[in-house]
Amino acid sequence: ARFPLASARDRSVCLPRPLAQRTMRVLIFCVGTRGDVEPFIALARAAEAAGHDALVCSTHEHEDLCARSKVSFASVGESIADDPEMFKIASTSLAAFEAGKITAAEMQKQQMAMLTTVLGRVSLPHSRALMAILDAAASEGKPFDLAIATILGHRSIQPHLEARNLVLMLVDLQPIFRTNYGNLPMQGRAEGFLGSNLMWWYRKAIWGAFQRLVWGAFLKKSVNDCRTLAGLDTLSYVSEYYARMHRAPTILGYLEELTPTPYPPKTNELRDVRAQGVLMLDDHARSKREALPADLEAFLAAGPPPVYIGFGSMRLAARHVTTVVLQAVKQAGGRCVLAAGWAELGTHQLDPASDGTAELLSFAKSSVFEISSVDHRMLLPRCASAVCHAGAGTFAAVLLAGIPIIACPFAFDQFGFARAGVGAGVSPGFAPLGDLTADVLADLILKAAAERPQMEPNLKRIQAAMSPPDRTAKAAVAAIVDVLREHKEESMWTRPVPEDIQPIRFSMGDAMSMCLSR
């Protein structure tokens, strides 16, 4: 093996060894869809190219993607997509929506609550798998020096690193913490209500209440289950959990110019941010890796550039959304590539008994290409615009392709990215998926085409800021080496947290006291 053998170390004294004249061994834990995982494959490839060893630990469905990208892979088990309860709840809410018993917004709320619950349920099995991987590496004399994880994976892996005194680095693919404009990056549709006109202390109190709600309802049990598994004490307060995030050096995996300014001032210093930019695979890794299917090539060559439409891992009312997007493309007089995604969109979802279905099917036969999944980097540059949910991975891929983005956000950070696209002048507007109509989407498609000349300078500027695609990954690897050098003499889990992080514990009571005192 390229990695030099070392004796197994006691779990309680697992400080990184000096880096001189050797490679480092990095465990990369990532969960989610392809858009969530591919940035970490880019990080693994950059580490390998720099002469280090990287192991990507993810759910089983990403094994083939890692194999094609030539990075080492270890499975942590099943993903949320395999959870039977998820599909049971999703199917029930979709059926209720299609029967007219609930609104689209109500269906969206039910599905997001379900998603958050399922994420908590899979965290403990993932934690067991990660513990086994860490123990096996140590017993073989090849212990890991450092681990990298996302916010989604933090609760599963952090306790094991704390127990072993190993370094953790976080990668945020989207803004996680509050901003000084008052908008909470992960709040979703509520951002309009919590706008910039609110007084700073009220915004701060709302953020504190939001954190406590998430902690009590979704995080506390799963976090403490993983800590118990690692042999650590349980946590009682959300501030204890977030303090562990702030101790971790961080890589921000998104463009700074497309996100609000961090709050409080000097947040980057408090969070120990080491690199920022979109993490994407280099072009060499993609060359001839996923050539477009021949029939898709023929469709692209047969007419003007189509609109790409796809909503990734969003569980949607497939019949309703398929009908709306096809009607919109037909009204706009264009063509489209329709990606099925987790919702399984497609003409097979159309209601045969519904008025207009025959006309839509006839239109789709000549003007719609249906595909289960596709490499965005290969397809999007050949499209006119992209209609998507504005998840972090898809949003970045559209920007790198240099085409307008029409966001139809569903929840969480997607609304923040949708607004950022409009603000940066690369989007004609956005329409929440829960409120989407054919007329609204058709207008946005036509507007994107009409305003393309005005958007072009902005599209090229952002595209240039993201090139070469692997630049951020290389910078991140250099930052990882620096972090290991800095932590070779101390444990990151015993360092005091800066006092400036105290606002995390700001409560509604604090806000009322300040209001009464003024």
Coordinates of C-alpha atoms in Angstrom, one line a residue:
A1 CA 0.0 0.0 0.0
R2 CA 1.1 3.6 -0.7
F3 CA 0.2 4.6 2.9
P4 CA 3.1 3.8 5.3
L5 CA 2.1 1.4 8.0
A6 CA 1.9 2.7 11.6
S7 CA 1.1 0.9 14.8
A8 CA -2.5 1.0 16.1
R9 CA -3.2 3.7 18.5
D10 CA -5.3 3.8 21.7
R11 CA -8.7 5.3 20.9
S12 CA -8.3 7.9 23.7
V13 CA -4.9 9.2 22.5
C14 CA -5.2 9.5 18.7
L15 CA -3.4 12.7 17.9
P16 CA -2.3 13.1 14.2
R17 CA 1.3 12.1 13.5
P18 CA 3.8 14.6 12.1
L19 CA 3.2 15.2 8.4
A20 CA 6.8 15.4 7.3
Q21 CA 7.7 13.0 4.5
R22 CA 4.5 11.1 4.4
T23 CA 0.9 11.1 3.0
M24 CA -2.1 11.6 5.1
R25 CA -5.1 9.4 5.3
V26 CA -8.5 11.1 5.1
L27 CA -12.0 9.7 5.7
I28 CA -14.7 11.6 3.8
F29 CA -18.3 11.0 5.0
C30 CA -21.1 12.3 2.8
V31 CA -24.8 11.4 2.5
G32 CA -27.6 12.5 0.2
T33 CA -28.1 12.5 -3.6
R34 CA -25.6 12.7 -6.3
G35 CA -25.5 16.5 -6.1
D36 CA -24.6 16.2 -2.4
V37 CA -21.9 13.5 -2.9
E38 CA -20.1 14.5 -6.0
P39 CA -18.4 17.6 -4.4
F40 CA -16.8 15.1 -1.9
I41 CA -15.6 12.9 -4.7
A42 CA -13.9 15.9 -6.2
L43 CA -12.3 16.5 -2.8
A44 CA -11.1 12.8 -2.7
R45 CA -9.7 13.1 -6.2
A46 CA -7.8 16.2 -5.3
A47 CA -6.4 14.5 -2.2
E48 CA -5.3 11.5 -4.3
A49 CA -3.7 13.8 -6.9
A50 CA -1.7 15.5 -4.1
G51 CA -0.3 12.1 -3.0
H52 CA -2.7 11.4 0.0
D53 CA -5.1 8.6 0.6
A54 CA -8.8 9.3 0.7
L55 CA -11.7 7.0 1.5
V56 CA -15.3 8.1 0.6
C57 CA -17.8 6.7 3.0
S58 CA -21.4 7.0 1.7
T59 CA -24.6 5.1 1.1
H60 CA -24.6 2.1 -1.2
E61 CA -26.1 3.8 -4.3
H62 CA -23.0 6.0 -4.8
E63 CA -20.6 3.0 -5.1
D64 CA -20.8 3.0 -8.9
L65 CA -20.2 6.8 -9.1
C66 CA -17.1 6.5 -6.9
A67 CA -15.8 3.5 -9.0
R68 CA -16.2 5.5 -12.3
S69 CA -14.4 8.5 -10.7
K70 CA -11.6 6.1 -9.5
V71 CA -11.9 6.9 -5.7
S72 CA -11.9 4.4 -2.9
F73 CA -15.4 3.7 -1.4
A74 CA -16.8 2.2 1.7
S75 CA -20.6 1.7 2.3
V76 CA -22.3 3.0 5.4
G77 CA -25.5 1.2 4.5
E78 CA -28.8 2.4 3.3
S79 CA -29.9 5.9 2.4
I80 CA -33.1 7.8 3.2
A81 CA -34.4 6.7 -0.2
D82 CA -34.5 3.1 1.1
D83 CA -36.6 3.9 4.1
P84 CA -40.0 2.2 3.7
E85 CA -41.6 4.7 6.1
M86 CA -40.5 7.6 3.9
F87 CA -42.3 6.3 0.9
K88 CA -45.3 5.4 2.9
I89 CA -45.7 8.9 4.3
A90 CA -44.8 10.4 0.9
S91 CA -47.4 8.3 -1.0
T92 CA -50.1 9.2 1.6
S93 CA -49.5 12.9 1.3
L94 CA -49.3 12.8 -2.5
A95 CA -52.5 10.9 -2.7
A96 CA -54.2 13.4 -0.4
F97 CA -53.0 16.3 -2.5
E98 CA -54.2 14.7 -5.8
A99 CA -57.6 14.0 -4.2
G100 CA -57.9 17.6 -3.3
K101 CA -57.8 17.0 0.5
I102 CA -54.7 19.1 1.2
T103 CA -53.0 22.0 -0.6
A104 CA -49.6 21.8 -2.3
A105 CA -48.1 23.9 0.6
E106 CA -49.6 21.5 3.2
M107 CA -48.2 18.5 1.3
Q108 CA -44.8 20.2 1.2
K109 CA -44.8 20.7 5.0
Q110 CA -45.7 17.0 5.6
Q111 CA -42.9 15.8 3.4
M112 CA -40.3 18.0 4.9
A113 CA -41.2 16.9 8.4
M114 CA -41.0 13.3 7.2
L115 CA -37.6 13.9 5.6
T116 CA -36.1 15.4 8.7
T117 CA -37.4 12.5 10.8
V118 CA -36.0 9.9 8.4
L119 CA -32.6 11.7 8.4
G120 CA -32.6 11.2 12.2
R121 CA -33.5 7.6 11.9
V122 CA -30.6 6.6 9.6
S123 CA -28.0 8.5 11.6
L124 CA -27.4 5.8 14.1
P125 CA -26.9 2.9 11.6
H126 CA -24.5 5.2 9.7
S127 CA -22.7 6.0 13.0
R128 CA -22.3 2.2 13.7
A129 CA -20.8 1.7 10.2
L130 CA -18.4 4.6 10.6
M131 CA -17.2 3.3 14.0
A132 CA -16.5 -0.1 12.4
I133 CA -14.5 1.6 9.6
L134 CA -12.5 3.7 12.0
D135 CA -11.8 0.7 14.3
A136 CA -10.8 -1.5 11.4
A137 CA -8.3 1.0 10.1
A138 CA -6.7 1.4 13.5
S139 CA -6.5 -2.3 14.0
E140 CA -4.8 -2.7 10.6
G141 CA -2.2 -0.1 11.6
K142 CA -3.5 2.4 9.1
P143 CA -5.5 4.8 11.2
F144 CA -7.1 7.9 9.7
D145 CA -5.6 11.3 10.4
L146 CA -8.6 13.4 9.8
A147 CA -12.3 13.1 8.8
I148 CA -14.4 15.4 6.6
A149 CA -18.2 15.6 6.8
T150 CA -21.2 17.7 5.9
I151 CA -23.7 19.2 8.4
L152 CA -26.0 16.3 7.5
G153 CA -23.4 13.8 8.5
H154 CA -22.0 15.7 11.5
R155 CA -24.1 13.9 14.1
S156 CA -23.1 10.4 12.9
I157 CA -19.3 10.9 12.8
Q158 CA -18.4 13.7 15.3
P159 CA -18.8 11.6 18.5
H160 CA -16.3 9.0 17.2
L161 CA -13.8 11.6 16.3
E162 CA -14.2 13.3 19.7
A163 CA -13.7 10.0 21.4
R164 CA -10.5 9.4 19.5
N165 CA -9.2 13.0 19.5
L166 CA -9.2 13.1 15.7
V167 CA -9.6 16.2 13.7
L168 CA -12.9 17.0 12.0
M169 CA -13.4 19.4 9.0
L170 CA -16.8 20.4 7.9
V171 CA -17.9 21.2 4.4
D172 CA -21.0 23.4 4.0
L173 CA -22.5 23.1 0.6
Q174 CA -25.0 25.8 1.5
P175 CA -25.2 28.7 3.9
I176 CA -26.1 27.2 7.3
F177 CA -25.9 30.1 9.8
R178 CA -27.8 33.4 10.1
T179 CA -26.9 36.5 8.2
N180 CA -26.8 40.2 9.0
Y181 CA -29.6 40.9 6.6
G182 CA -32.0 39.0 8.9
N183 CA -32.7 36.0 6.6
L184 CA -32.1 32.6 8.1
P185 CA -30.3 30.6 5.3
M186 CA -32.2 27.3 5.9
Q187 CA -35.6 28.7 6.7
G188 CA -37.2 28.2 3.3
R189 CA -40.4 30.0 2.5
A190 CA -40.4 31.9 5.8
E191 CA -37.7 34.3 4.6
G192 CA -40.2 36.8 3.3
F193 CA -41.8 37.0 6.8
L194 CA -38.4 37.3 8.5
G195 CA -37.2 40.0 6.2
S196 CA -34.6 42.7 6.5
N197 CA -37.0 45.2 8.1
L198 CA -37.1 43.4 11.4
M199 CA -35.0 44.7 14.2
W200 CA -31.7 42.8 14.7
W201 CA -32.6 41.5 18.1
Y202 CA -35.9 40.1 16.9
R203 CA -34.2 38.3 14.1
K204 CA -31.6 36.9 16.5
A205 CA -34.3 35.7 18.8
I206 CA -36.2 34.0 16.0
W207 CA -33.0 32.3 15.0
G208 CA -32.4 31.1 18.5
A209 CA -36.0 29.8 18.7
F210 CA -35.6 28.1 15.4
Q211 CA -32.4 26.3 16.6
R212 CA -34.1 25.1 19.8
L213 CA -37.1 23.8 17.8
V214 CA -34.9 21.8 15.5
W215 CA -32.8 20.5 18.4
G216 CA -35.8 19.3 20.5
A217 CA -37.9 17.9 17.6
F218 CA -35.3 16.4 15.3
L219 CA -31.7 16.4 16.6
K220 CA -31.4 15.8 20.3
K221 CA -32.3 12.1 20.3
S222 CA -30.3 11.1 17.3
V223 CA -27.2 13.1 18.4
N224 CA -27.2 11.6 21.8
D225 CA -27.8 8.0 20.5
C226 CA -24.6 8.5 18.4
R227 CA -22.7 9.9 21.4
T228 CA -23.8 7.0 23.6
L229 CA -22.5 4.6 20.9
A230 CA -19.1 6.4 21.0
G231 CA -19.0 6.2 24.8
L232 CA -19.5 9.9 25.4
D233 CA -21.8 11.9 27.6
T234 CA -25.1 13.1 26.2
L235 CA -25.8 16.8 25.4
S236 CA -28.7 18.7 26.9
Y237 CA -28.6 22.0 25.1
V238 CA -28.5 23.1 21.5
S239 CA -25.6 25.4 22.3
E240 CA -23.4 22.4 23.2
Y241 CA -24.1 20.8 19.8
Y242 CA -23.4 24.0 17.8
A243 CA -20.2 24.7 19.8
R244 CA -18.8 21.4 18.4
M245 CA -19.6 22.7 14.9
H246 CA -17.8 25.9 15.6
R247 CA -14.7 24.1 16.7
A248 CA -14.3 22.4 13.4
P249 CA -12.3 24.1 10.6
T250 CA -14.7 24.7 7.7
I251 CA -14.7 24.7 3.9
L252 CA -17.6 26.7 2.4
G253 CA -18.6 24.9 -0.8
Y254 CA -20.4 27.7 -2.5
L255 CA -19.6 31.0 -4.1
E256 CA -19.4 33.9 -1.7
E257 CA -20.9 36.4 -4.1
L258 CA -24.1 34.3 -4.4
T259 CA -24.8 34.3 -0.7
P260 CA -25.6 36.9 2.0
T261 CA -22.9 38.3 4.2
P262 CA -22.3 36.2 7.3
Y263 CA -23.5 37.3 10.7
P264 CA -22.1 38.2 13.2
P265 CA -19.2 40.2 11.8
K266 CA -16.0 38.1 11.5
T267 CA -18.0 34.9 11.4
N268 CA -15.4 33.5 9.1
E269 CA -12.8 33.9 11.8
L270 CA -15.0 32.4 14.4
R271 CA -15.8 29.4 12.2
D272 CA -12.2 29.0 11.1
V273 CA -13.1 29.0 7.4
R274 CA -10.1 27.7 5.4
A275 CA -11.4 27.8 1.8
Q276 CA -14.4 28.8 -0.2
G277 CA -15.8 28.0 -3.6
V278 CA -17.7 25.3 -5.4
L279 CA -16.3 21.8 -5.2
M280 CA -16.6 20.1 -8.6
L281 CA -14.9 17.3 -10.4
D282 CA -12.1 18.2 -12.8
D283 CA -12.8 17.9 -16.6
H284 CA -10.3 15.0 -16.9
A285 CA -12.3 13.0 -14.4
R286 CA -15.4 13.5 -16.6
S287 CA -13.8 13.0 -20.0
K288 CA -15.6 10.0 -21.7
R289 CA -16.9 9.0 -18.3
E290 CA -20.5 9.6 -19.0
A291 CA -21.1 10.3 -22.7
L292 CA -24.7 11.3 -23.5
P293 CA -26.9 8.5 -24.8
A294 CA -27.1 8.4 -28.6
D295 CA -30.8 9.0 -28.7
L296 CA -30.4 12.1 -26.5
E297 CA -27.6 13.3 -28.8
A298 CA -30.0 12.9 -31.7
F299 CA -32.8 14.9 -29.9
L300 CA -30.4 17.7 -29.2
A301 CA -29.2 17.9 -32.8
A302 CA -32.8 17.8 -34.2
G303 CA -33.8 21.3 -33.0
P304 CA -33.0 24.4 -31.0
P305 CA -31.5 24.0 -27.5
P306 CA -34.1 22.6 -25.1
V307 CA -35.0 23.6 -21.6
Y308 CA -33.7 21.2 -18.9
I309 CA -36.3 20.3 -16.3
G310 CA -35.5 18.2 -13.2
F311 CA -36.1 18.3 -9.5
G312 CA -33.6 15.8 -8.2
S313 CA -34.5 14.1 -4.9
M314 CA -37.7 16.1 -4.3
R315 CA -40.7 13.8 -3.7
L316 CA -43.4 15.6 -5.6
A317 CA -46.9 15.0 -6.8
A318 CA -45.7 13.4 -10.1
R319 CA -48.9 13.6 -12.1
H320 CA -49.5 17.3 -11.2
V321 CA -45.9 18.4 -11.7
T322 CA -45.5 16.5 -15.0
T323 CA -48.7 18.1 -16.3
V324 CA -47.7 21.6 -15.3
V325 CA -44.2 21.5 -16.7
L326 CA -45.3 20.0 -20.0
Q327 CA -48.1 22.5 -20.4
A328 CA -45.6 25.3 -19.7
V329 CA -43.1 24.1 -22.3
K330 CA -45.9 23.7 -24.8
Q331 CA -47.2 27.2 -24.1
A332 CA -43.7 28.6 -24.4
G333 CA -43.3 26.9 -27.8
G334 CA -40.1 25.1 -26.9
R335 CA -38.6 21.7 -26.3
C336 CA -37.4 20.1 -23.1
V337 CA -35.3 17.3 -21.5
L338 CA -37.4 16.0 -18.6
A339 CA -35.4 14.2 -15.9
A340 CA -37.4 11.7 -13.8
G341 CA -35.7 12.2 -10.4
W342 CA -37.0 10.6 -7.2
A343 CA -40.5 11.8 -8.1
E344 CA -40.4 9.7 -11.3
L345 CA -41.7 12.5 -13.5
G346 CA -42.7 11.4 -17.0
T347 CA -45.5 11.1 -19.5
H348 CA -46.5 7.8 -17.9
Q349 CA -47.8 9.9 -15.0
L350 CA -50.3 11.8 -17.0
D351 CA -54.0 11.0 -16.4
P352 CA -55.4 9.3 -19.5
A353 CA -59.0 10.4 -18.6
S354 CA -58.0 14.1 -18.2
D355 CA -58.9 16.7 -20.8
G356 CA -55.8 17.7 -22.8
T357 CA -53.8 14.6 -22.0
A358 CA -53.9 13.4 -25.6
E359 CA -52.7 16.8 -26.8
L360 CA -49.8 16.8 -24.3
L361 CA -48.8 13.3 -25.3
S362 CA -48.7 14.3 -28.9
F363 CA -46.6 17.3 -28.1
A364 CA -44.2 15.2 -25.9
K365 CA -43.6 12.7 -28.7
S366 CA -41.8 15.3 -30.8
S367 CA -40.6 17.9 -28.3
V368 CA -39.8 16.1 -25.0
F369 CA -37.0 13.8 -24.2
E370 CA -37.4 11.8 -21.0
I371 CA -34.4 10.5 -19.1
S372 CA -34.0 8.8 -15.7
S373 CA -30.7 10.7 -14.8
V374 CA -27.9 12.4 -16.6
D375 CA -24.6 14.0 -16.0
H376 CA -25.4 17.7 -15.7
R377 CA -21.9 18.8 -16.8
M378 CA -22.4 17.0 -20.1
L379 CA -26.0 18.1 -20.8
L380 CA -26.6 21.6 -19.4
P381 CA -24.2 23.6 -21.6
R382 CA -26.3 22.5 -24.6
C383 CA -29.6 23.6 -23.0
A384 CA -31.3 27.0 -23.3
S385 CA -32.1 27.3 -19.6
A386 CA -32.7 25.0 -16.6
V387 CA -35.8 24.6 -14.5
C388 CA -34.8 23.0 -11.2
H389 CA -35.3 23.0 -7.4
A390 CA -32.1 24.9 -6.8
G391 CA -30.4 22.4 -4.6
A392 CA -26.7 23.1 -4.0
G393 CA -25.3 20.7 -6.5
T394 CA -27.8 21.4 -9.4
F395 CA -27.5 25.2 -8.8
A396 CA -23.7 25.0 -9.1
A397 CA -23.9 22.8 -12.2
V398 CA -26.3 25.3 -14.0
L399 CA -24.0 28.2 -13.2
L400 CA -20.9 26.4 -14.4
A401 CA -22.8 25.6 -17.7
G402 CA -23.4 29.3 -18.2
I403 CA -27.2 29.2 -18.7
P404 CA -30.1 31.0 -17.0
I405 CA -31.6 29.2 -14.0
I406 CA -35.3 29.1 -13.3
A407 CA -35.6 28.0 -9.7
C408 CA -38.7 26.2 -8.3
P409 CA -37.6 25.8 -4.7
F410 CA -39.2 23.2 -2.4
A411 CA -37.6 23.8 1.0
F412 CA -34.7 24.9 3.1
D413 CA -31.6 26.4 1.3
Q414 CA -33.3 26.1 -2.1
F415 CA -35.2 29.4 -1.5
G416 CA -31.9 31.1 -0.6
F417 CA -30.2 29.9 -3.7
A418 CA -33.3 30.9 -5.8
R419 CA -33.1 34.5 -4.4
A420 CA -29.3 34.6 -4.9
G421 CA -29.7 33.7 -8.6
V422 CA -32.2 36.5 -9.2
G423 CA -29.9 38.9 -7.2
A424 CA -26.9 38.0 -9.3
G425 CA -28.7 38.6 -12.6
V426 CA -28.6 35.0 -13.8
S427 CA -32.3 34.1 -13.2
P428 CA -35.4 35.8 -14.6
G429 CA -37.3 34.9 -11.3
F430 CA -38.4 31.9 -9.4
A431 CA -41.6 30.2 -8.5
P432 CA -42.0 27.9 -5.4
L433 CA -42.8 24.3 -6.4
G434 CA -45.9 24.3 -4.1
D435 CA -47.4 27.3 -6.1
L436 CA -46.2 26.3 -9.6
T437 CA -48.6 26.8 -12.5
A438 CA -48.2 26.3 -16.2
D439 CA -48.8 30.0 -16.9
V440 CA -46.1 31.2 -14.4
L441 CA -43.5 28.7 -15.6
A442 CA -44.2 29.4 -19.3
D443 CA -43.7 33.2 -18.6
L444 CA -40.4 32.5 -16.8
I445 CA -39.1 30.3 -19.6
L446 CA -39.9 33.0 -22.2
K447 CA -38.4 35.7 -19.9
A448 CA -35.2 33.7 -19.6
A449 CA -34.9 33.5 -23.4
A450 CA -35.7 37.2 -23.9
E451 CA -33.3 38.4 -21.2
R452 CA -30.5 36.1 -22.1
P453 CA -28.4 38.8 -23.8
Q454 CA -28.6 41.0 -20.6
M455 CA -27.8 38.0 -18.4
E456 CA -24.8 37.0 -20.5
P457 CA -22.1 39.1 -18.8
N458 CA -23.3 37.9 -15.4
L459 CA -23.4 34.3 -16.5
K460 CA -19.8 34.5 -17.9
R461 CA -18.5 36.3 -14.8
I462 CA -19.8 33.6 -12.5
Q463 CA -18.7 30.8 -14.9
A464 CA -15.2 32.3 -14.9
A465 CA -15.2 32.5 -11.0
M466 CA -15.9 28.7 -11.0
S467 CA -13.1 27.7 -13.4
P468 CA -11.2 25.6 -13.4
P469 CA -13.7 23.3 -11.7
D470 CA -11.2 21.6 -9.4
R471 CA -9.6 24.8 -8.1
T472 CA -11.5 24.9 -4.8
A473 CA -10.8 21.2 -4.2
K474 CA -7.1 21.7 -4.6
A475 CA -7.2 24.7 -2.2
A476 CA -9.2 22.6 0.2
V477 CA -6.6 19.8 0.3
A478 CA -3.9 22.4 1.0
A479 CA -6.0 23.7 3.9
I480 CA -6.5 20.1 5.2
V481 CA -2.7 19.7 5.4
D482 CA -2.4 23.0 7.3
V483 CA -5.1 22.0 9.7
L484 CA -3.4 18.8 10.6
R485 CA -0.1 20.6 11.2
E486 CA -1.8 23.0 13.6
H487 CA -3.6 20.3 15.5
K488 CA -0.7 17.8 15.9
E489 CA 0.0 18.9 19.5
E490 CA -3.6 19.4 20.9
S491 CA -7.1 18.0 20.7
M492 CA -9.6 20.2 18.9
W493 CA -12.3 19.0 21.2
T494 CA -10.8 20.6 24.3
R495 CA -10.2 24.0 22.9
P496 CA -12.4 26.8 24.3
V497 CA -15.1 28.1 22.0
P498 CA -14.8 31.9 21.3
E499 CA -17.0 34.1 23.5
D500 CA -18.4 35.7 20.3
I501 CA -20.4 32.6 19.6
Q502 CA -22.6 33.4 22.7
P503 CA -25.4 34.8 20.4
I504 CA -26.3 31.2 19.7
R505 CA -27.8 31.0 23.2
F506 CA -29.8 34.3 22.6
S507 CA -33.5 33.6 23.6
M508 CA -36.8 35.3 23.2
G509 CA -36.6 36.2 26.8
D510 CA -33.4 38.1 26.1
A511 CA -35.2 40.0 23.3
M512 CA -38.1 41.0 25.5
S513 CA -35.7 42.2 28.3
M514 CA -33.8 44.3 25.8
C515 CA -37.0 45.7 24.3
L516 CA -38.3 46.7 27.8
S517 CA -35.0 48.3 28.7
R518 CA -35.0 50.7 25.8

